[in-house]
Coordinates of C-alpha atoms and ligand atoms in Angstrom, one line a residue:
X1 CA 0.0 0.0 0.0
X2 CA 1.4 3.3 -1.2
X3 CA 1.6 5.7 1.9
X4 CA 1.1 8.8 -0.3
X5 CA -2.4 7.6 -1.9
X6 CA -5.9 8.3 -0.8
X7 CA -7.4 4.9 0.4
X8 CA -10.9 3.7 -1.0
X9 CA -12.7 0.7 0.5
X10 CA -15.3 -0.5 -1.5
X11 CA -17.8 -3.8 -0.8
X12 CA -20.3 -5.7 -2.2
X13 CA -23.0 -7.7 -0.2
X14 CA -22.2 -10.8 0.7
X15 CA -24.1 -13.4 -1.1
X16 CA -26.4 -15.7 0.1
X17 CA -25.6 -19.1 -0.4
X18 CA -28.7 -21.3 -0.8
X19 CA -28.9 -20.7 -4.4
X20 CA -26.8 -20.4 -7.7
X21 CA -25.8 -16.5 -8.9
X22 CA -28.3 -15.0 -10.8
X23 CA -28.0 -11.0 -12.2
X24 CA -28.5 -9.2 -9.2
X25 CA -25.9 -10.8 -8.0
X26 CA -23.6 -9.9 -10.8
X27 CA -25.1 -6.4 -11.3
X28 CA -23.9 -5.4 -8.1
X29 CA -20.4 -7.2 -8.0
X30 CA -20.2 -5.5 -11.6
X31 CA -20.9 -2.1 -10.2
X32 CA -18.1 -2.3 -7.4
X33 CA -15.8 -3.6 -10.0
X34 CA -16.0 -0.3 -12.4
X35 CA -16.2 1.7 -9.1
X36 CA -12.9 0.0 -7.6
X37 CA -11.3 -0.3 -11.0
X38 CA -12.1 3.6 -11.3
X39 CA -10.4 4.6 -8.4
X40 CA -7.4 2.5 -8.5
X41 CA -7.1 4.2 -12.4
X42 CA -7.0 7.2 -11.0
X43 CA -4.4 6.9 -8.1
X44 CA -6.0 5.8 -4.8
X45 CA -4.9 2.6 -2.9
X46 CA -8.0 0.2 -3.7
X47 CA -9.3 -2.3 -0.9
X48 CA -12.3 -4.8 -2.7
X49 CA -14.2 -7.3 -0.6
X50 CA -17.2 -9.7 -1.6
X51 CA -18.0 -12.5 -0.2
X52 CA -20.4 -14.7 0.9
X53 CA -23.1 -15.0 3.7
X54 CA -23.1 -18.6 5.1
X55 CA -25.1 -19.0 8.3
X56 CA -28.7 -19.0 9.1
X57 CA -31.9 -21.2 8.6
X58 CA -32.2 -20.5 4.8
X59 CA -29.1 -22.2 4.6
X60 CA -29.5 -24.6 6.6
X61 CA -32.7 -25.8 4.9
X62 CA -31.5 -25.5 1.5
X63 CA -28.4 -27.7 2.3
X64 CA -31.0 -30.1 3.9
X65 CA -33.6 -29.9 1.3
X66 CA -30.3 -31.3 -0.9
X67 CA -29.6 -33.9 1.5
X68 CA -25.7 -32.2 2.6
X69 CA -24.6 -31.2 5.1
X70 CA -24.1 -27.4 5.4
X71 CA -20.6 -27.4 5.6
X72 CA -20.1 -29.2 2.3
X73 CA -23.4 -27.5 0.9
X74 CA -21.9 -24.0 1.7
X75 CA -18.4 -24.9 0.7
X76 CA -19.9 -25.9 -3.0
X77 CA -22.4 -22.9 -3.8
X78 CA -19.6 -20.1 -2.1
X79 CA -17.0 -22.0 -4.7
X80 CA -19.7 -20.7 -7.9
X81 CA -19.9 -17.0 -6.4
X82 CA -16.2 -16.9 -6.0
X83 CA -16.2 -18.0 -10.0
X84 CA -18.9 -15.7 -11.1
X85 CA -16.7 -13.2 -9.5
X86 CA -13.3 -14.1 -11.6
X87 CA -15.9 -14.9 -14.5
X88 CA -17.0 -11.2 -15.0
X89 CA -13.6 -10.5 -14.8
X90 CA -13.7 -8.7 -11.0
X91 CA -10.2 -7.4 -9.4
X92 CA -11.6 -7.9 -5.6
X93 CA -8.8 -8.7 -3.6
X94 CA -10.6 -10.6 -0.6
X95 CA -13.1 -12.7 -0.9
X96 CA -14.8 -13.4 2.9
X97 CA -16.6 -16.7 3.6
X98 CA -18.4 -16.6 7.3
X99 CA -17.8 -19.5 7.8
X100 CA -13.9 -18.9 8.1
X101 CA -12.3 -18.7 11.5
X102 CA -11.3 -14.7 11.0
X103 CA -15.0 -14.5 10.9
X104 CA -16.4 -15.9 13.2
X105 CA -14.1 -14.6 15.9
X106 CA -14.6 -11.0 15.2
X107 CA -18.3 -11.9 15.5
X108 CA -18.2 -13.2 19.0
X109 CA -15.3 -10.0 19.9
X110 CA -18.3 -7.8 18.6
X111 CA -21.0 -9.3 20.6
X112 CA -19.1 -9.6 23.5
X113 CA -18.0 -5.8 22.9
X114 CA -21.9 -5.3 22.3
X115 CA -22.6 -7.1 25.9
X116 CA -20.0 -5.5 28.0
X117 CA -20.9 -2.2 26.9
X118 CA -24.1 -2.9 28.2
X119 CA -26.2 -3.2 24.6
X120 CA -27.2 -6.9 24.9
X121 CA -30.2 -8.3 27.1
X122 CA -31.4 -11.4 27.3
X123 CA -35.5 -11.4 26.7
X124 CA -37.8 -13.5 24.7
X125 CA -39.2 -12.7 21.1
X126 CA -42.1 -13.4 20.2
X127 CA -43.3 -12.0 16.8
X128 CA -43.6 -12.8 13.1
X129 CA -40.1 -14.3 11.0
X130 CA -39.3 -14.9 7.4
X131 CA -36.6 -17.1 6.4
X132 CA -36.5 -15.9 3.2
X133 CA -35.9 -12.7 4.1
X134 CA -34.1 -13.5 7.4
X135 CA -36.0 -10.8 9.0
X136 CA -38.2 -10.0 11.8
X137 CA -41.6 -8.1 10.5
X138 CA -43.9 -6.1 13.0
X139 CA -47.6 -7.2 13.3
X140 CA -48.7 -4.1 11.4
X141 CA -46.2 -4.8 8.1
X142 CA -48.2 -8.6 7.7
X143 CA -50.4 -8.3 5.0
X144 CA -52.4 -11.4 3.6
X145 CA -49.8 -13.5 6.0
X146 CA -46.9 -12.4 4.2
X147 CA -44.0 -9.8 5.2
X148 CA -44.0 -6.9 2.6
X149 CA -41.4 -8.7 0.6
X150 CA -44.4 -11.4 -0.5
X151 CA -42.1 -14.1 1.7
X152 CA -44.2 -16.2 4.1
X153 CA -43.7 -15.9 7.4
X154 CA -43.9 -17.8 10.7
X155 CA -44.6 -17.2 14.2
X156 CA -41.9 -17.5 16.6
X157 CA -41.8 -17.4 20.2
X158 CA -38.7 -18.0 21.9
X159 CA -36.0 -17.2 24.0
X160 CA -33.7 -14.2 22.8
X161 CA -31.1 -12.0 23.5
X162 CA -31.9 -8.3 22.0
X163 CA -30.1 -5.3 20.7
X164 CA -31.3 -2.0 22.8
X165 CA -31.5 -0.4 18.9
X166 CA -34.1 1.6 20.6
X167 CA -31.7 3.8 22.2
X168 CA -30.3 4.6 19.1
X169 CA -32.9 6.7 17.4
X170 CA -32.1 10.0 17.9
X171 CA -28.4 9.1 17.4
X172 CA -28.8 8.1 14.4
X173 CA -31.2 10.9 13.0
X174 CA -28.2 13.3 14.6
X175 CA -25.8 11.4 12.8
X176 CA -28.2 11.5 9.3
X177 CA -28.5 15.4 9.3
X178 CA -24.7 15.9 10.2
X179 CA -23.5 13.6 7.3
X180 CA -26.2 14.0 4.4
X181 CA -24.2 11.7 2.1
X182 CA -24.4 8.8 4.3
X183 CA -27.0 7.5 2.7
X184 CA -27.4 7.8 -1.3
X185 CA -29.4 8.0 -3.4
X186 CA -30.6 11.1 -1.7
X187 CA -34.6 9.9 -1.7
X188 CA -33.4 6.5 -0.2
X189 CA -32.1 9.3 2.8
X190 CA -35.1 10.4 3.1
X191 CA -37.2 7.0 3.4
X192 CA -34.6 6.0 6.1
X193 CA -34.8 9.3 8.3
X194 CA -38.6 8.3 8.0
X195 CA -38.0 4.8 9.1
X196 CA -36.3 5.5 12.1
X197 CA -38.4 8.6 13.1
X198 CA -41.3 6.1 13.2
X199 CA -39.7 4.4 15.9
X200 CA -36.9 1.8 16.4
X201 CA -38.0 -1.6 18.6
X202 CA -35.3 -3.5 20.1
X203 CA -33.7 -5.9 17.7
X204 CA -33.5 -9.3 18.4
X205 CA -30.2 -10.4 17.7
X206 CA -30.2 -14.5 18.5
X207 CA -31.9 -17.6 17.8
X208 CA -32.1 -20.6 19.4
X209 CA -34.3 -23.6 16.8
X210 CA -31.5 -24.3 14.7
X211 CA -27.5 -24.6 15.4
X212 CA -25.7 -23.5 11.7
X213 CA -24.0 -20.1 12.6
X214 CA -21.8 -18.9 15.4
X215 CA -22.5 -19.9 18.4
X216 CA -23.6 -16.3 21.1
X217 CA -20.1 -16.0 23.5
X218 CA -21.2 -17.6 27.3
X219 CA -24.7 -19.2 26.0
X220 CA -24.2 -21.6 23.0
X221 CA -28.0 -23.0 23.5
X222 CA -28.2 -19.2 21.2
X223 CA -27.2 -18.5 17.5
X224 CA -25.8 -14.9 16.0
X225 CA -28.8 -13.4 14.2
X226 CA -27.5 -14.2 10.5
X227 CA -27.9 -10.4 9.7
X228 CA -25.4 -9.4 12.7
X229 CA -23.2 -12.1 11.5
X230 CA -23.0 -11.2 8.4
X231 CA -22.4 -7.4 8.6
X232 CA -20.1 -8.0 10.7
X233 CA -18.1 -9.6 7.8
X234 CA -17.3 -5.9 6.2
X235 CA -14.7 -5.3 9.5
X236 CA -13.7 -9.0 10.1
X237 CA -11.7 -8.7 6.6
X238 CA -10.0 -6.0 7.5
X239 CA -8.5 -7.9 10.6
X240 CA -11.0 -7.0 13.5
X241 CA -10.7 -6.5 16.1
X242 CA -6.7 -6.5 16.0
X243 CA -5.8 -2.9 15.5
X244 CA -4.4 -3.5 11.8
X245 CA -3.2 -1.1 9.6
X246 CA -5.8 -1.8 6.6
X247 CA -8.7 -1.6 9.7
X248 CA -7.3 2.1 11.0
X249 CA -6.8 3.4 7.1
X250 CA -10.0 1.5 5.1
X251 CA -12.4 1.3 7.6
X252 CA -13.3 4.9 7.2
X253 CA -13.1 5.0 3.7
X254 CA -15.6 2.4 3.6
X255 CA -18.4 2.9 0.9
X256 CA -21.0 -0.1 0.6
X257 CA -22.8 -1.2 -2.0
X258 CA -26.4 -2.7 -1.8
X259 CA -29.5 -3.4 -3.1
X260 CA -32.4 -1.6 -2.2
X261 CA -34.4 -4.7 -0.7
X262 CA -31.3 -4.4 2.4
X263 CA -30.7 -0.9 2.7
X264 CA -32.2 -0.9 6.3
X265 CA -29.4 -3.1 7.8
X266 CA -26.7 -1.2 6.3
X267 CA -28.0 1.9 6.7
X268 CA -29.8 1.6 10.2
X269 CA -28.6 -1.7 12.3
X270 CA -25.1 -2.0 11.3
X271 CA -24.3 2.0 11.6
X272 CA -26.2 1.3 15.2
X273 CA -24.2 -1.9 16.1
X274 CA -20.8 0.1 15.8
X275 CA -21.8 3.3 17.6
X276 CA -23.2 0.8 20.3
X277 CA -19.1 -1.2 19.9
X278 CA -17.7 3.1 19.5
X279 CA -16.2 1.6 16.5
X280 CA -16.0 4.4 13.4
X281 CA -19.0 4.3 10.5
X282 CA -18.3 3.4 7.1
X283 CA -18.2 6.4 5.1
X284 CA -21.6 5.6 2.6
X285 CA -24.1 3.4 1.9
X286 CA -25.0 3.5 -1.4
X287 CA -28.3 1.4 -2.4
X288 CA -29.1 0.5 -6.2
X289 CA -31.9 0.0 -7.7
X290 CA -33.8 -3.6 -9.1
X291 CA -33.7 -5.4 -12.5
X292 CA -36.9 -6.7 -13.8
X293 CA -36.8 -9.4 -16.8
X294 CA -38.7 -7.7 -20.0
X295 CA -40.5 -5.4 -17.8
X296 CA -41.7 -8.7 -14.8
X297 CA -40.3 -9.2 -11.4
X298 CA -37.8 -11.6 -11.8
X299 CA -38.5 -14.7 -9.3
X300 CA -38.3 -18.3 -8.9
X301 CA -41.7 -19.5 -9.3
X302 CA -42.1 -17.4 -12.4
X303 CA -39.2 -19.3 -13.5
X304 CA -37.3 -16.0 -15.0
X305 CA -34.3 -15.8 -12.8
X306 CA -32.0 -14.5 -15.4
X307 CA -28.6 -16.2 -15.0
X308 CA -25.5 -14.0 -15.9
X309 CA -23.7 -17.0 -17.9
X310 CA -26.3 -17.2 -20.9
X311 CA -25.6 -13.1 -21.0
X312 CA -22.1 -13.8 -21.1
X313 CA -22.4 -16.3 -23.6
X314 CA -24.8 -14.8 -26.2
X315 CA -23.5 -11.1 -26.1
X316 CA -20.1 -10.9 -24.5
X317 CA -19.1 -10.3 -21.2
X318 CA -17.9 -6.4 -21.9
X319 CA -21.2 -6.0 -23.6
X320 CA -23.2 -7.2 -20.4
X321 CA -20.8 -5.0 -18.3
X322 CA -21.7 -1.8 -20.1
X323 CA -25.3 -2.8 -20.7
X324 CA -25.4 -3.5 -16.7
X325 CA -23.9 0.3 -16.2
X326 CA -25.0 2.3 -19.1
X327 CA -28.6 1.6 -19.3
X328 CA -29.9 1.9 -16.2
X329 CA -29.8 5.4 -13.7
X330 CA -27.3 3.8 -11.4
X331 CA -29.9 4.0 -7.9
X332 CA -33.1 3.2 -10.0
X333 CA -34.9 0.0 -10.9
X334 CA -34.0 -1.2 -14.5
X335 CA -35.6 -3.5 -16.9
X336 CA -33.3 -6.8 -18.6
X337 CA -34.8 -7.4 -22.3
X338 CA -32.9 -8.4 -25.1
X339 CA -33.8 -5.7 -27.0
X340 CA -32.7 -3.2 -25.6
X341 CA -29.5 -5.1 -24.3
X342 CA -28.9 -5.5 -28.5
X343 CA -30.0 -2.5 -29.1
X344 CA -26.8 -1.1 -26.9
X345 CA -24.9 -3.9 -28.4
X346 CA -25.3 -2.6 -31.6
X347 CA -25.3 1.0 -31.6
X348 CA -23.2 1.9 -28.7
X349 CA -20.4 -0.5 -28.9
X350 CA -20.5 -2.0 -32.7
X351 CA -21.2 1.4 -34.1
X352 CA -20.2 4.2 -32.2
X353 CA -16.9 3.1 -30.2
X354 CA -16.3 -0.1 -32.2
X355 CA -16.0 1.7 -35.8
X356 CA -14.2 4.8 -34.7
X357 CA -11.4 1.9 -33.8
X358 CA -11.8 -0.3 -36.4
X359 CA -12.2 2.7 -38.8
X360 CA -8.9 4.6 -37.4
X361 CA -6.5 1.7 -37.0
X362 CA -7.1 -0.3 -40.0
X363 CA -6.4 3.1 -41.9
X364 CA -3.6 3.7 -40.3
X365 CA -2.2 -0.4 -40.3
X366 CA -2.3 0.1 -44.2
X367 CA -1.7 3.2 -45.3
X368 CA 0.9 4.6 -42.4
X369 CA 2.9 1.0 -42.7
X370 CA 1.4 0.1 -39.3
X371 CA 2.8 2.6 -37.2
X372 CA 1.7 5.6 -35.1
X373 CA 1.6 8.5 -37.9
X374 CA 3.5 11.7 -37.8
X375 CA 2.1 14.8 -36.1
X376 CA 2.3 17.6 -37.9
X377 CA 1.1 20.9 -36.9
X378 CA -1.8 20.5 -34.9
X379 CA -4.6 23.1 -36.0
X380 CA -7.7 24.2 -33.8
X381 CA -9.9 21.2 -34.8
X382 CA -7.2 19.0 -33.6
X383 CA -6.0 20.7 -30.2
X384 CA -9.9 20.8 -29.3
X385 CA -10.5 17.4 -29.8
X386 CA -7.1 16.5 -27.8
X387 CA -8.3 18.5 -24.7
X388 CA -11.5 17.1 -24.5
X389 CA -10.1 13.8 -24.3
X390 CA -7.0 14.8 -21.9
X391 CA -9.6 16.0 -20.0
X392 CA -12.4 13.0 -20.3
X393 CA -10.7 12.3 -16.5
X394 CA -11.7 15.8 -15.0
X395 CA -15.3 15.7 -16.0
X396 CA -16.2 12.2 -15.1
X397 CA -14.1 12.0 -11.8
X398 CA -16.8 14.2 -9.5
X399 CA -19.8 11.7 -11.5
X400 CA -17.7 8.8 -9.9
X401 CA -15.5 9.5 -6.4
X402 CA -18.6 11.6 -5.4
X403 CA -21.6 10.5 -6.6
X404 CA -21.5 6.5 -7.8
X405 CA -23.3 8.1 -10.7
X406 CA -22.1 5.2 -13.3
X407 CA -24.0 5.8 -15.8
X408 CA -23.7 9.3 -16.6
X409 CA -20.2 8.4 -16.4
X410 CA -20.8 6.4 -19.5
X411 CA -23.0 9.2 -21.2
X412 CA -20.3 11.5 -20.8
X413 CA -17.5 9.2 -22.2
X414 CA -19.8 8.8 -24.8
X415 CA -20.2 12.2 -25.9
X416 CA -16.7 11.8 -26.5
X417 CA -16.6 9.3 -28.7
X418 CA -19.5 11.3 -30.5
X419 CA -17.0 14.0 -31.1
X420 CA -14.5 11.9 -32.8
X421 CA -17.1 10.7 -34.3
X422 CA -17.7 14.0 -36.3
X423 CA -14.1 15.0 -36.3
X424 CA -13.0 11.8 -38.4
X425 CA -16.1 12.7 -40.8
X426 CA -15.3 16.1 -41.1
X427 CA -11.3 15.5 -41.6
X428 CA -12.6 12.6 -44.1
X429 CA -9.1 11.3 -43.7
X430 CA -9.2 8.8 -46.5
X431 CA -9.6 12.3 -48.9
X432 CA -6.7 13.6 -47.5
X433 CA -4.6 10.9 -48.5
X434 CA -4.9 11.8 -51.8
X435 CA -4.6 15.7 -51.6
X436 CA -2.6 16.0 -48.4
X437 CA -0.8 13.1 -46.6
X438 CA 0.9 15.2 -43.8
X439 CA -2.9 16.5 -42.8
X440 CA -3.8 13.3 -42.9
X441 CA -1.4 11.9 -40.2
X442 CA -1.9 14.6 -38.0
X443 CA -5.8 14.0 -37.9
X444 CA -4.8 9.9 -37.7
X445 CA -2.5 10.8 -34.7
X446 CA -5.1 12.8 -33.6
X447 CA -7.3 10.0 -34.2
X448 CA -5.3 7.4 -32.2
X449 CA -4.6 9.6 -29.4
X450 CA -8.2 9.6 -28.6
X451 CA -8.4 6.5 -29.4
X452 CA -5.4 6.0 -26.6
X453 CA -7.3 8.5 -23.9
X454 CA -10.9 6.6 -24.5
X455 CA -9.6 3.3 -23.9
X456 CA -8.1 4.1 -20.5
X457 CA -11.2 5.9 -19.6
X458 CA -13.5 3.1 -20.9
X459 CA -11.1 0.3 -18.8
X460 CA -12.8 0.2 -16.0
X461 CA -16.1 -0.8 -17.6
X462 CA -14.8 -2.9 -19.6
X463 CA -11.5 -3.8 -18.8
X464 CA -11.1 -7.2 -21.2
X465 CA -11.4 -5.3 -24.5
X466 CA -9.5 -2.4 -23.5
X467 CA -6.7 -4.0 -22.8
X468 CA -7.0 -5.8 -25.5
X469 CA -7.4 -2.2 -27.5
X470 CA -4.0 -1.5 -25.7
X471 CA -2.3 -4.4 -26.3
X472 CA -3.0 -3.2 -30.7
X473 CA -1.3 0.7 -29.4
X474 CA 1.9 -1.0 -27.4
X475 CA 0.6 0.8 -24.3
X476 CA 2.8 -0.7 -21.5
X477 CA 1.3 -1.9 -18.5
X478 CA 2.6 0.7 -16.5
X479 CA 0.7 3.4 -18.5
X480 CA -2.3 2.6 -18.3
X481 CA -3.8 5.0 -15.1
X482 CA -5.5 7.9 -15.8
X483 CA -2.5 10.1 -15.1
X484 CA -1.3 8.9 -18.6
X485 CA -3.8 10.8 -19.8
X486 CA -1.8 13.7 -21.2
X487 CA 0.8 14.6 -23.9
X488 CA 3.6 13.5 -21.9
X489 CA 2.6 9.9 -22.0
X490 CA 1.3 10.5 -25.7
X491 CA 1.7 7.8 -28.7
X492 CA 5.6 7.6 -30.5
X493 CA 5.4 8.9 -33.3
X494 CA 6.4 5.8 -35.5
X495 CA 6.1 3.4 -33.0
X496 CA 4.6 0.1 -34.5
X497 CA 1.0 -0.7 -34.3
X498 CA -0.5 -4.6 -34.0
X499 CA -3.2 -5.2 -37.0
X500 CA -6.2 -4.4 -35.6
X501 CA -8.8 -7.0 -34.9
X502 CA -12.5 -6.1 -34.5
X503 CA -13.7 -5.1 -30.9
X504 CA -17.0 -5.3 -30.9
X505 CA -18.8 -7.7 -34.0
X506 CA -22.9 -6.9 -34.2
X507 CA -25.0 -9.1 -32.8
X508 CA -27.5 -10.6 -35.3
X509 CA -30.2 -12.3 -34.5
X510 CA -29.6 -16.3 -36.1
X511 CA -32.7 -17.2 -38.0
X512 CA -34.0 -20.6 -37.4
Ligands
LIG601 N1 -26.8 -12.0 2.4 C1 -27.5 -10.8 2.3 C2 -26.6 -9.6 2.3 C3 -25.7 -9.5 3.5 S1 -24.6 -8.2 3.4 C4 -24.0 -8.1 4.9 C5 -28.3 -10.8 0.9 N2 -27.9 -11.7 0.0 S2 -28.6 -11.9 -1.4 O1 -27.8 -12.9 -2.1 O2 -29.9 -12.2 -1.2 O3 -28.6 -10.6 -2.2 C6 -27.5 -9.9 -2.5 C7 -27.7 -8.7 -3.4 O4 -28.3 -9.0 -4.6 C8 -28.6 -7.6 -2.7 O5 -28.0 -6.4 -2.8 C9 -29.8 -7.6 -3.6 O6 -30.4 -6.3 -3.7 C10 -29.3 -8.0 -5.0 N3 -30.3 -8.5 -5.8 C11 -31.0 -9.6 -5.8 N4 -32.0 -9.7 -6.8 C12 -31.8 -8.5 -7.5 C13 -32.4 -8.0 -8.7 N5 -33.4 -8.6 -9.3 N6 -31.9 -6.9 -9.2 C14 -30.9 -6.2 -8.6 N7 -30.3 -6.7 -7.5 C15 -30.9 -7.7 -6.9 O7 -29.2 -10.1 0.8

């Protein structure tokens, strides 16, 4: 870790194991991956954790229901989210189970913490549960005998240690009006404050009718509430509770990821269980929106779970990644259909960013012998187009480090790629060639050099083909960071160019 750097700690949830990955799953792991590979492009030291979420009765039953243990049960389904995640080509660099021993000990140090602090009671709960959900629900949120989330729910009366959350109310709504980006998108804020102004009940925080999850410090007859377990998992990778170095610099850097469906844990219990623990709060919570399937809820029983590996496999994986960030308001629910997924295909990536390459560098492979062109004297139309893309960096950086707001990001690059776009049809380089070749190879250097500057801006969302763009300009390894996003780390004249090779082929629809 460089000691000059900013530090940015970014997490997705961790998954739930009791069933394969489907595209929620990969939307939000895809999300943290343009996000952390943003951030490390552009200088800061970049900590990454997903993971998965192990414990609890939903487990438990699933590995039942499949006649495993859930040791061997959890230790196959975490194995497919830790290859999803290398799959959609993700740079996490921890990947927590909690099941693992680091776990489960920072869980017991936390509720111990909890406990000696005074925070922890022993009582008995009686109320309504859903497994599904892994979540208490009030009498008055029932409707039709099913929590809000349409999961059914039981009634559960037993003994049970609770969380006095109900002392942390006006704490929290302090802590909401003195930190106003805690919580984004702003109206998810808003629904919060409104949550906790109507009241927080004591939480209750252990079970005691089945035994797969960590076992409550002093009373083993009592299992960790999964949902205290699990958030728990965002510190125990950073080496809580030892004192370690990534702990005192990333914890408060933290920024977490989530789906709308569990904002209320991250955004109200967990911030509650470390004030309670006088442990620092992550620095957001961001909570996205959901995809629907050609415009219907995408569930089991409809039988429309979308799995990412047919995306992959019909479109591309870069496609799916852009498709995933562009065409959806990063914080709002977004619709899945194959339209509009080819649709992007073909006009965003085939047409606008794949021609202006293919356009540009088979011109240049065989009529400038396959290396960078000279430049010339640059003239106005040239120096403009160069400082909008030297400065791509500048405009999408407050989009990203402060506002997660991913797609505009990719409108914005876009626009871009517009402009060069109408440069290369205004230059009409091909005309040039036969009335003046030294215009012509300052407009292809031109050309490339944007070329150069939109594929280090586009890396992050997807990283594959830009690279592989790279790889066909000889960028070295070590230049490819945003700060190479000037003249000084501009194209050699005459250096050698690979022959290019098609980004980006249109999809077309096979007739049967
Ligand atoms: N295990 C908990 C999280 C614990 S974090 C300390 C959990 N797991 S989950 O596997 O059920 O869901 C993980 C994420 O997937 C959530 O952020 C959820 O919002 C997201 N999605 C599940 N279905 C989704 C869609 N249809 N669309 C977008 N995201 C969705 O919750």
């Amino acid at each position: 870790m460089s000691p000059n750097k900013k530090n940015f700690y970014i997490t997705t949830p961790i998954y739930y194991v009791n069933d394969k990955p489907h595209i929620g799953h990969a939307y939000t792991t895809v999300a943290c991956d343009v996000l952390a590979r943003f951030m490390s492009m552009d200088g800061y030291n970049v900590k990454f954790l997903t993971g998965t979420d192990e414990h609890g009765q939903k487990v438990e039953q699933s590995a039942s229901l499949k006649g495993k243990t859930p040791q061997e049960f959890t230790d196959e389904i975490s194995q497919t989210f830790r290859k999803l995640a290398a799959d959609l080509n993700i740079i996490a660099d921890d990947f927590i189970r909690t099941t693992e021993e680091r776990h489960k000990e920072a869980v017991k140090y936390l509720w111990t913490t909890l406990k000696e602090k005074g925070y922890i009671y022993l009582g008995k709960y009686a109320g309504w549960y859903a497994i599904r959900d892994e979540t208490f629900y009030k009498e008055d949120e029932i409707k039709d005998g099913k929590a809000p989330t349409g999961a059914p729910v039981q009634w559960v009366e037993e003994p049970s240690y609770f969380f006095k959350l109900s002392a942390f109310e006006d704490r929290l709504l302090r802590y909401y009006e003195e930190h106003p980006d805690f919580i984004a998108p702003k109206s998810r804020m808003n629904e919060v404050k409104r949550f906790v102004q109507g009241g927080l009940e004591d939480l209750s925080i252990s079970r005691t009718t089945f035994s797969w999850g960590v076992p409550v410090p002093d009373d083993p007859e009592h299992i960790v509430y999964v949902w205290l377990d699990a958030l728990t998992n965002y510190i125990s990778a950073l080496g809580y509770p030892e004192e370690t170095e990534d702990f005192r610099s990333m914890w408060p850097e933290a920024l977490h990821i989530v789906g709308k469906d569990i904002l209320r844990f991250h955004a109200i219990f967990w911030p509650a269980f470390l004030m309670a623990a006088d442990l620092p709060l992550p620095k957001k919570v961001y909570a996205h929106g959901w995809w629907t399937n050609e415009g219907e809820k995408i569930s089991k029983s409809l039988g429309n779970v979308i799995n990412p590996y047919d995306i992959i496999e019909t479109y591309g994986l870069d496609p799916m990644r852009y498709f995933l960030i562009r065409a959806v308001p990063f914080g709002l629910d977004g619709d899945f259909s194959k339209k509009g997924m080819v649709d992007r295909l073909n006009s965003d990536l085939a047409n606008d960013l794949g021609n202006l390459v293919q356009r540009v560098l088979s011109f240049v492979y065989k009529h400038s012998e396959a290396k960078v062109p000279n430049k010339g004297a640059f003239q106005a139309s040239d120096k403009e187009i160069l400082e909008d893309a030297y400065s791509i960096v500048e405009k999408v950086r407050p989009l990203i480090s402060e506002n997660q707001a991913l797609h505009k990001y990719a409108e914005v690059v876009w626009q871009l790629i517009s402009s060069a776009n109408r440069y290369i049809d205004k230059q009409q380089p091909w005309n040039l060639r036969k009335t003046d070749v030294h215009r012509m190879e300052t407009v292809l250097y031109t050309l490339l050099e944007v070329i150069r500057c939109l594929a280090l801006v586009i890396k992050p969302i997807m990283p594959g083909s830009m690279d592989k763009l790279m790889d066909l300009l000889h960028i070295p390894e070590e230049d490819r960071f945003f700060r190479a996003l000037c003249e000084q780390y501009a194209l050699q004249e005459g250096a050698p160019l690979s022959k290019p090779e098609g980004l980006f082929p249109r999809y077309v629809e096979e007739k049967d």
